[in-house]
XYZ file of C-alpha atoms in Angstrom:
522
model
C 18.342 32.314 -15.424
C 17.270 28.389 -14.862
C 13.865 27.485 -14.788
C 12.740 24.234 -14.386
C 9.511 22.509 -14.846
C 7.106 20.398 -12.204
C 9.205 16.791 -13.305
C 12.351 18.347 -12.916
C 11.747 20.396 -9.962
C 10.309 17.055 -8.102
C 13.623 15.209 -9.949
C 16.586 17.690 -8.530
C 17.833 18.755 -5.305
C 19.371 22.164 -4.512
C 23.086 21.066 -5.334
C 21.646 19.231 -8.632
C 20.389 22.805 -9.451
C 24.051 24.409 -9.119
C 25.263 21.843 -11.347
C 22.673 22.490 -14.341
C 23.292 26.191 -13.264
C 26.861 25.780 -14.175
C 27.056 23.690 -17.173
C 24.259 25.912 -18.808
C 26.447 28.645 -18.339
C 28.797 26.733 -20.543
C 26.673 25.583 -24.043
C 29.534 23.409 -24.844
C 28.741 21.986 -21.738
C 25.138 20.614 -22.863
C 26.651 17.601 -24.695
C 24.701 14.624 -24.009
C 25.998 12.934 -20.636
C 25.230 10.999 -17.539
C 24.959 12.835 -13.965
C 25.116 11.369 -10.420
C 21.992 13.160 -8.804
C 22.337 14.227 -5.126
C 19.524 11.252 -4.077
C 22.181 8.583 -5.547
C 20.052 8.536 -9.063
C 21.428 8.936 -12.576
C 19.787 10.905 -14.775
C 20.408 11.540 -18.951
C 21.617 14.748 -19.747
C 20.894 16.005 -23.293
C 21.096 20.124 -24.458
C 20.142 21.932 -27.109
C 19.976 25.039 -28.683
C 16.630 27.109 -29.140
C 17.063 29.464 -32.089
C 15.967 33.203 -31.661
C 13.727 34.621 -33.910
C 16.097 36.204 -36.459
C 17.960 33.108 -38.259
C 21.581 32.897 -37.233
C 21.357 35.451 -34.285
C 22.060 34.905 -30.918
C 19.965 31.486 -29.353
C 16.620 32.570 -27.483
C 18.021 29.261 -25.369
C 19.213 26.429 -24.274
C 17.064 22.999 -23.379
C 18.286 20.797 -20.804
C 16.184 17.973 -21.295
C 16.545 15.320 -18.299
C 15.414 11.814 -18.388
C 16.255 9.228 -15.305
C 18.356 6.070 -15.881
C 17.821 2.812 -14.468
C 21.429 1.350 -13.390
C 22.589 -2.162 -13.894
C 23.513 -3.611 -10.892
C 27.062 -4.862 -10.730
C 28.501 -7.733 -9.559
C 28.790 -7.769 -5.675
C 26.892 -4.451 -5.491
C 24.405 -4.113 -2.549
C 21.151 -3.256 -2.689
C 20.363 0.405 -1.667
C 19.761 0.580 2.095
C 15.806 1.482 2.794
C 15.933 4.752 4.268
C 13.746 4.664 7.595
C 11.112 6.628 8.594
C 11.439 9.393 11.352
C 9.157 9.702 13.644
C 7.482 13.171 13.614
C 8.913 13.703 10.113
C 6.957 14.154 6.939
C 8.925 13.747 3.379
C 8.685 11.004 1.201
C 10.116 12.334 -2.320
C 13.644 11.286 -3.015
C 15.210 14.316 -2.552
C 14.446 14.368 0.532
C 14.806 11.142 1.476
C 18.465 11.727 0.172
C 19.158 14.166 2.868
C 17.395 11.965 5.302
C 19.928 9.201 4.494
C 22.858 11.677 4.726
C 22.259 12.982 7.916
C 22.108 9.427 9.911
C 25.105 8.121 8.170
C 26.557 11.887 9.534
C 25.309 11.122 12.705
C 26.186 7.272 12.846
C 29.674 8.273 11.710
C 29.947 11.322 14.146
C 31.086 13.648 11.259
C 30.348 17.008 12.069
C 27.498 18.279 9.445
C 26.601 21.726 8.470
C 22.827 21.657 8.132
C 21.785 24.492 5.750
C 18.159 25.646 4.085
C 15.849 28.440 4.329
C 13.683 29.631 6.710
C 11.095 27.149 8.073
C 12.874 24.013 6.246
C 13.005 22.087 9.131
C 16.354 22.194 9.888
C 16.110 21.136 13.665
C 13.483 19.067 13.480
C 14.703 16.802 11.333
C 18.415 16.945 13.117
C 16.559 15.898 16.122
C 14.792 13.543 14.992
C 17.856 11.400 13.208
C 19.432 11.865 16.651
C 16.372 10.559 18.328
C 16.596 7.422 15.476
C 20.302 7.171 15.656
C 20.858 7.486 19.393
C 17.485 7.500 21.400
C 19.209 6.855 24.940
C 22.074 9.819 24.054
C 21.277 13.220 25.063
C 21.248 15.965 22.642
C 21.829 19.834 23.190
C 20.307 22.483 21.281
C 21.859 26.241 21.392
C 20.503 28.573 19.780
C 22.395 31.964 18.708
C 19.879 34.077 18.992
C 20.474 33.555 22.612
C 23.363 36.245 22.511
C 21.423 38.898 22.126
C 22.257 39.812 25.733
C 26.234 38.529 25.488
C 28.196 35.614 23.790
C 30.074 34.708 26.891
C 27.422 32.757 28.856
C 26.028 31.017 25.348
C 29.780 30.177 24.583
C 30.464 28.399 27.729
C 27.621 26.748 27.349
C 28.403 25.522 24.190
C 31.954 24.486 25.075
C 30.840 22.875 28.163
C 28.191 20.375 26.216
C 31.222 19.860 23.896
C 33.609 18.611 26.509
C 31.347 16.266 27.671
C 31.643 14.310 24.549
C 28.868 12.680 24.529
C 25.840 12.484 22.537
C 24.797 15.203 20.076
C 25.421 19.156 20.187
C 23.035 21.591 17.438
C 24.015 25.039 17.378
C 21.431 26.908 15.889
C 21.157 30.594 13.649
C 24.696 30.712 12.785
C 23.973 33.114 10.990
C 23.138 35.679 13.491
C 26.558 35.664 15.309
C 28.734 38.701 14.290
C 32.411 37.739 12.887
C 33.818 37.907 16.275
C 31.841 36.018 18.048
C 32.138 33.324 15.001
C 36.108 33.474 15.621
C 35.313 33.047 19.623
C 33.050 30.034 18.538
C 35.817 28.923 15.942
C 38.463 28.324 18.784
C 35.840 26.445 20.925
C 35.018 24.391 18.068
C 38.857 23.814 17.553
C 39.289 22.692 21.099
C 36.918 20.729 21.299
C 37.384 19.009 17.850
C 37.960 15.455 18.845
C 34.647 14.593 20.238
C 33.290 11.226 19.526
C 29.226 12.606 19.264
C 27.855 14.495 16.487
C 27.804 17.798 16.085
C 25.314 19.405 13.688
C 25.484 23.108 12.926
C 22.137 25.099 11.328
C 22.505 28.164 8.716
C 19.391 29.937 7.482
C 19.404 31.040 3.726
C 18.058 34.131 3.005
C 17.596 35.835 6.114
C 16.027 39.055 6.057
C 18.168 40.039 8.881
C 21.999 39.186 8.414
C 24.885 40.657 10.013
C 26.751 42.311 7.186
C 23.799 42.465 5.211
C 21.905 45.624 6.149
C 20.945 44.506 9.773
C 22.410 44.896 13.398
C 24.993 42.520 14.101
C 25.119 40.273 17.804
C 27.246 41.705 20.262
C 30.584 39.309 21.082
C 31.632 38.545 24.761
C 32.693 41.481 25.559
C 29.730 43.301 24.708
C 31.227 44.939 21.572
C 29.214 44.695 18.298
C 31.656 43.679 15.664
C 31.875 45.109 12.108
C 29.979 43.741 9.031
C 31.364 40.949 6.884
C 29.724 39.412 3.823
C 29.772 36.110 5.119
C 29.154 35.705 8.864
C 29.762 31.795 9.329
C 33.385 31.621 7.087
C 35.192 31.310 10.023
C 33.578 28.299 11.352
C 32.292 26.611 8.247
C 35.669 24.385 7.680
C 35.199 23.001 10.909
C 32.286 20.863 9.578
C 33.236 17.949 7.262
C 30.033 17.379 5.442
C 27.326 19.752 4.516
C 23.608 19.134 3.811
C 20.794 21.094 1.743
C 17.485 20.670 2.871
C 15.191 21.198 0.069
C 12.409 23.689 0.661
C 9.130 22.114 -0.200
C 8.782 23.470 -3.915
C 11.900 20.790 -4.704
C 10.488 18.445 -3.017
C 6.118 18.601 -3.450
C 6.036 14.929 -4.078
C 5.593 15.038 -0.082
C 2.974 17.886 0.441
C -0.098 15.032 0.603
C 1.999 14.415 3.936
C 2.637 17.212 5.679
C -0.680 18.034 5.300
C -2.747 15.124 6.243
C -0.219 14.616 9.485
C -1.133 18.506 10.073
C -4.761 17.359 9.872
C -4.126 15.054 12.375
C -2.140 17.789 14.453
C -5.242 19.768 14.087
C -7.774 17.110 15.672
C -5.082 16.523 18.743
C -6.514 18.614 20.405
C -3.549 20.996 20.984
C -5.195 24.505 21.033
C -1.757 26.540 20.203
C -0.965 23.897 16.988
C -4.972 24.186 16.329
C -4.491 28.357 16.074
C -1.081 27.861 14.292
C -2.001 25.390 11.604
C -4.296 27.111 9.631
C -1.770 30.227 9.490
C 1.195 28.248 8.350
C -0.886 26.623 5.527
C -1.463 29.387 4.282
C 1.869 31.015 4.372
C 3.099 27.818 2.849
C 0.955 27.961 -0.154
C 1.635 31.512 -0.362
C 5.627 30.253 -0.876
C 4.488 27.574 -3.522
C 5.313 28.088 -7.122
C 2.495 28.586 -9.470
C 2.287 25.023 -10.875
C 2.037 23.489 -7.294
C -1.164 25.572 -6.274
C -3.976 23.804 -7.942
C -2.399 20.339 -6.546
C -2.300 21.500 -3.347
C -5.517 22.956 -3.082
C -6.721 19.579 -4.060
C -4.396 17.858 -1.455
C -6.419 20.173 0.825
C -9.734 19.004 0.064
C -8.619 15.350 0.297
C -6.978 15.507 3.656
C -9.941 17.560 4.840
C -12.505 14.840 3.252
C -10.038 12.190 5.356
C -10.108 14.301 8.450
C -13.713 14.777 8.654
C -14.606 11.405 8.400
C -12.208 9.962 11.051
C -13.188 12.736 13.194
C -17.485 10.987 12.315
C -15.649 7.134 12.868
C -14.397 8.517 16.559
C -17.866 8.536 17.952
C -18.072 4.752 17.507
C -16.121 3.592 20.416
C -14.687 0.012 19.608
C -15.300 -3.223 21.495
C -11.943 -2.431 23.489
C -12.772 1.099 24.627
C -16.215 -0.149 25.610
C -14.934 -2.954 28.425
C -11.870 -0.741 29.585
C -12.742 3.117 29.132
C -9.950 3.625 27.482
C -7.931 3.681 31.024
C -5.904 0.024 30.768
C -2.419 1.068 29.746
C -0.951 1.009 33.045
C -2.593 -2.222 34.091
C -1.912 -4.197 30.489
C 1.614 -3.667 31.045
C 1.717 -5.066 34.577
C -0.019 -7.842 33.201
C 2.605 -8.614 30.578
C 5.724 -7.497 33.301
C 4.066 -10.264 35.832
C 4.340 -12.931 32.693
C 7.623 -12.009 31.346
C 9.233 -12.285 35.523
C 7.456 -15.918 36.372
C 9.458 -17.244 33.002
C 6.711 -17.064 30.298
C 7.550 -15.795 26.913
C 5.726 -12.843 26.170
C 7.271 -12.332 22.548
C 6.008 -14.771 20.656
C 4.120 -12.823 18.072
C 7.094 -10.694 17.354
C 9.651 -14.100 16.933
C 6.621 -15.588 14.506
C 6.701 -12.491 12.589
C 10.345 -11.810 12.100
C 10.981 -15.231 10.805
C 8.796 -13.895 7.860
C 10.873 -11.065 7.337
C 14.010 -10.117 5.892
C 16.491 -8.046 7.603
C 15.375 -4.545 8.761
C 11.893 -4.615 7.460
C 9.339 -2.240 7.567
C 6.738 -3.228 9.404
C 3.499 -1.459 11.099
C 1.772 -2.767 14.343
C -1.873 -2.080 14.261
C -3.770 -1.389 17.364
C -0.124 -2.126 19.176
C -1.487 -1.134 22.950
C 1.558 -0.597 24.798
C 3.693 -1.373 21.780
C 5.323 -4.790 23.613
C 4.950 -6.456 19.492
C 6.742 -3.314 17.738
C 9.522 -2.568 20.516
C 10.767 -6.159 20.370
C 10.883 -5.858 16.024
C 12.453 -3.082 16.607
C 14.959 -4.554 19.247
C 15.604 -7.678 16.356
C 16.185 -4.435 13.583
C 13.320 -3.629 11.718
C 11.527 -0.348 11.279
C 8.549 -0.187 13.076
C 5.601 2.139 13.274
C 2.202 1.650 15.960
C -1.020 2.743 15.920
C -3.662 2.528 18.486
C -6.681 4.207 19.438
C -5.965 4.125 23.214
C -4.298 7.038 24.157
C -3.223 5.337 28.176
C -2.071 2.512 26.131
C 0.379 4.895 23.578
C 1.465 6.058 26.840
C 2.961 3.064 27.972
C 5.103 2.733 24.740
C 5.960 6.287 24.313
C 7.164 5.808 27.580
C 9.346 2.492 26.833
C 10.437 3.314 23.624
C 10.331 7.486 22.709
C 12.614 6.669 19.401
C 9.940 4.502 17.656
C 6.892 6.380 15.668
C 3.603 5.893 17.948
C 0.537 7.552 16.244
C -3.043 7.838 17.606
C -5.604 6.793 15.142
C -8.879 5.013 14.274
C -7.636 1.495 11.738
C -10.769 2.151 10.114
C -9.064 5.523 8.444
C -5.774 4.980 8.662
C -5.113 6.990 5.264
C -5.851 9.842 7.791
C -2.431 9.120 9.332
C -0.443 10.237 5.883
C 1.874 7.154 6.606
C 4.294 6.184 3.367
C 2.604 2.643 2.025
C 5.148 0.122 1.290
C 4.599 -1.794 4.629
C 6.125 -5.518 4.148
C 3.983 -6.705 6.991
C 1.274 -5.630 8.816
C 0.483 -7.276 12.289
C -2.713 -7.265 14.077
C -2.135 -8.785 17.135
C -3.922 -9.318 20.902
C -7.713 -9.810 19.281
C -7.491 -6.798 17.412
C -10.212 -7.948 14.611
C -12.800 -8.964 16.996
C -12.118 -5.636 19.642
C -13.077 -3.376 16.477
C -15.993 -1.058 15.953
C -19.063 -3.236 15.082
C -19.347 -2.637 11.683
C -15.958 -1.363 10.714
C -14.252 -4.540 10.080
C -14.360 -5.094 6.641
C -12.794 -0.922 6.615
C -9.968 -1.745 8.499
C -8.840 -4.343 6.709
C -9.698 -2.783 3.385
C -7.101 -0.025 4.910
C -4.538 -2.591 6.166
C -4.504 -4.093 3.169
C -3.919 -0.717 1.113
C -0.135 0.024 3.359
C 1.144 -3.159 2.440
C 3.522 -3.373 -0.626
C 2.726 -6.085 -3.326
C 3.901 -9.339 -1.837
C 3.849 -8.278 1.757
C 2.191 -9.674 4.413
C -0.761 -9.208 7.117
C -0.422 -11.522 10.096
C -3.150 -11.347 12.419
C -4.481 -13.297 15.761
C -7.547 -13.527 16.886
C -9.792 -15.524 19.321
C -12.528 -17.642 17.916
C -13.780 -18.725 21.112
C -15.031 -17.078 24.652
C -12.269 -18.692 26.286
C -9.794 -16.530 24.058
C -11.902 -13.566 24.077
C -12.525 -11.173 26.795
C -15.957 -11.263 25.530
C -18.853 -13.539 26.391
C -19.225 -14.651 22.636
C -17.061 -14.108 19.576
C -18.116 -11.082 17.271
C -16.717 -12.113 14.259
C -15.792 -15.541 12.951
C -13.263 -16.989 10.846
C -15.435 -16.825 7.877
C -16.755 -13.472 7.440
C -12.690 -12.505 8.419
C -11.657 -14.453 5.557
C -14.489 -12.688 3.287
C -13.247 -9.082 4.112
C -9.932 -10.380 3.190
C -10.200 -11.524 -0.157
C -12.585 -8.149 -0.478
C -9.412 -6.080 -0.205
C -7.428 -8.853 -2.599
C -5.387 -10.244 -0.240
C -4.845 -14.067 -0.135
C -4.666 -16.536 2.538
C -1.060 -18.173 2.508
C -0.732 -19.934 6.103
C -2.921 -20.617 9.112
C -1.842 -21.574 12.817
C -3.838 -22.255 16.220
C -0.800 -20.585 18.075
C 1.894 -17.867 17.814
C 4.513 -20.932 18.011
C 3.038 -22.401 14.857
C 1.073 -25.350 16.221
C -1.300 -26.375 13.184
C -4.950 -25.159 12.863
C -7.631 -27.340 13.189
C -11.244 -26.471 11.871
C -13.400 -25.473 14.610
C -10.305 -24.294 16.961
C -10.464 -21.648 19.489
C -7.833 -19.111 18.546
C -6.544 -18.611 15.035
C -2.938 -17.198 13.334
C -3.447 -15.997 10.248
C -0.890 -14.963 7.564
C -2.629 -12.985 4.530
C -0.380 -11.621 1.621
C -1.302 -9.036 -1.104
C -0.549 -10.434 -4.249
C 2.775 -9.131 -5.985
C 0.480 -8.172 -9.486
């Protein structure tokens, strides 16, 4: 038996736990030693021996004591590559973001990758979501094996057709429930088919209560006859897939249980009466799954994204300045606006080229209140990582609709911690009068909040009209002054200013100011 502690649950991933498994089965084994992590960390290996209580008997036993170890960097090595975030994904410990980074090299490589886990993991979800990162124009097929149940014929034509295609991705779900026949039916499609271009990601399910071979009916093959029990089910087709992939369940990885469950809080306040009804459920049947030793965190994770929740949920009966002159019905008709521009000749990018020459290559960068997300799509188009917020829901319409691959979330700036996004923003952009179109009286909270995603020695870039003539807005709400006061109140420091987006110089007493803000790097 191996048990591990909170630090080195959070520190290993399921294959690091084999490893320890097998060299404590070994004490000669234990020597102090270096080990390659599955995350791409090194950690210190040192064992020892735990005496039992009768002197010279048998050990009581052995120690693994694990300590992580900073690598030099060698000459010509790269940095490590920041692994993005996935929209509709929640996971920020390194173990997972270890598998993260696996699966889109997988998928960018095309190497077909079985996906493995227990039940409720997250297996598809996060498949579909690196495909969605990866290849957001491709389509993707999903086939499930439980679909079967009533014959493998039609589900195995099915699968060979979206294989023969060759193009974009193919998951085939609940291997595991396919009898050894229908596996060897599946095998030769697989082995026809083998020289597709797209990925191919195939999901098995740890632990199943119900398992063919394993006390439970097994799925009838294509010709309707149910096949005789085997140990292992997926054998046959498990060569078939180059790489393979753990995904952690959440007691490896708690580091990201703040969230999940502040995006679940958010899921809850959508609106969605079926997630609403569900939520509550799976919380508990999560914590019911947790180790001891992650309880008493969790249930104060609980209390802190309920706190978060309940006060967004007071801050959404303020409507802002914007919702106030449009109703919160001027996604359709912004867009046209900025379509009309872009086809007479004008440049409608400007903000995004002013901000990428700020940036190194494929930053991360969050766009907040970015409407119809025309700022954040063209980031994205020049390679960074980019993640919008808004409180307009026709607005997040519009750039769901133009770009469905990027991260859109619907939330008030003034509680953005609400949102359960990853800090470590290197620039935050607050473009189109965001500022001034604010709550009155929730200013000085929004940047406070802005201020808190960015990383030390990242940047906020904002623009805002000073003016009535750059305001849609008989008279200015906020001036430069009192914006510069709210900034220094959340320690950030003013490095440039600008009267344009194409970096004209400021003059005191201008109309329209660019401002570039940076938190300090101690």
């Amino acid at each position: 038996m191996l048990l591990a502690d909170a630090a080195a649950t959070e520190m290993l991933g399921p294959a690091d736990h084999r490893r320890l498994r097998e060299l404590a089965a070994d004490p000669s084994g234990l020597r102090e030693q270096r080990m390659l992590l599955s995350d791409g960390r090194t950690a210190q290996l040192r064992g020892r021996q735990v005496e039992g209580d009768e002197p010279g008997g048998h050990p009581a036993a052995y120690l693994i004591e694990l300590r992580l170890v900073a690598e030099r960097e060698e000459p010509g090595q790269h940095p490590v590559a920041r692994v993005p975030r996935l929209a509709g994904i929640s996971g920020s410990s390194p173990v997972f973001r270890g598998v993260v980074s696996q699966l889109i090299r997988h998928c960018e490589q095309g190497r077909w990758t079985l996906v493995e886990g227990k039940a409720g993991t997250g297996k598809q979800a996060l498949v579909q979501a690196v495909h969605r990162h990866v290849a957001p124009t491709a389509p993707i097929g999903v086939h499930d094996a439980a679909d079967a149940r009533g014959g493998a014929a039609p589900w195995l034509q099915a699968v060979f057709h979206d294989l023969a295609e060759d193009r974009g991705t193919v998951v085939l779900r609940h291997l595991d429930l396919l009898s050894a026949h229908v596996l060897g039916q599946l095998d030769g499609v697989l082995r026809t088919t083998a020289g597709r271009s797209g990925w191919v990601a195939a999901l098995l399910t740890h632990d199943r209560p119900r398992l063919p071979g394993a006390g439970a009916e097994a799925l009838p093959d294509a010709d309707g006859v149910v096949a005789s029990r085997q140990a292992d089910p997926v054998a046959a087709v498990r060569a078939r897939f180059g790489s393979e992939v753990t995904v952690p369940p959440l007691r490896h990885r708690t580091a990201g249980i703040h969230a999940l469950v502040t995006c679940l809080a958010v899921v809850i306040r959508s609106g969605d009466c079926s997630l609403r009804r569900a939520a509550p459920a799976y919380l508990r049947s999560r914590l019911r799954g947790l180790y001891p030793p992650t309880i008493k965190r969790d249930g104060s994770v609980l209390a802190s994204a309920t706190e978060a929740d309940r006060k967004a949920q007071n801050m959404s009966r303020h409507r802002d300045r914007w919702a106030e002159l449009t109703g919160g019905q001027a996604g359709e008709k912004y867009a046209q606006r900025f379509a009309r521009l872009a086809e007479s000749g004008h440049d409608i990018h400007g903000e995004a080229v002013f901000c990428a020459a700020l940036l190194k290559p494929a930053a991360r960068i969050l766009d907040a209140g970015c409407g119809t997300g025309r700022v954040a799509i063209r980031l994205a188009e020049l390679g960074h990582h980019c993640t919008g917020v808004d409180t307009d829901l026709s607005m997040l319409a519009v750039a769901r609709g133009d770009a469905p691959a990027l991260e859109w979330l619907h939330g008030d700036l003034a509680h953005l911690d609400a949102l359960g996004l990853e800090p470590g923003f290197d620039l935050v952009v607050a473009a189109g009068n965001v500022i001034p179109l604010l709550a009155s009286g929730t200013e000085s909270a929004v940047v406070q909040q802005l201020a808190a995603v960015l990383r030390p020695g990242g940047l906020l870039v904002t623009g805002m009209g000073l003016d009535a003539a750059h305001l849609p807005l008989p008279e200015p709400p906020v001036t430069l002054t009192e914006f510069d006061h709210w900034c220094t109140q959340a320690g950030l420091i003013l490095r440039r200013r600008y009267a344009t987006w194409s970096g004209d110089p400021y003059s005191q007493g201008g109309g329209y100011a660019v401002s570039v803000h940076s938190r300090p790097t101690t």
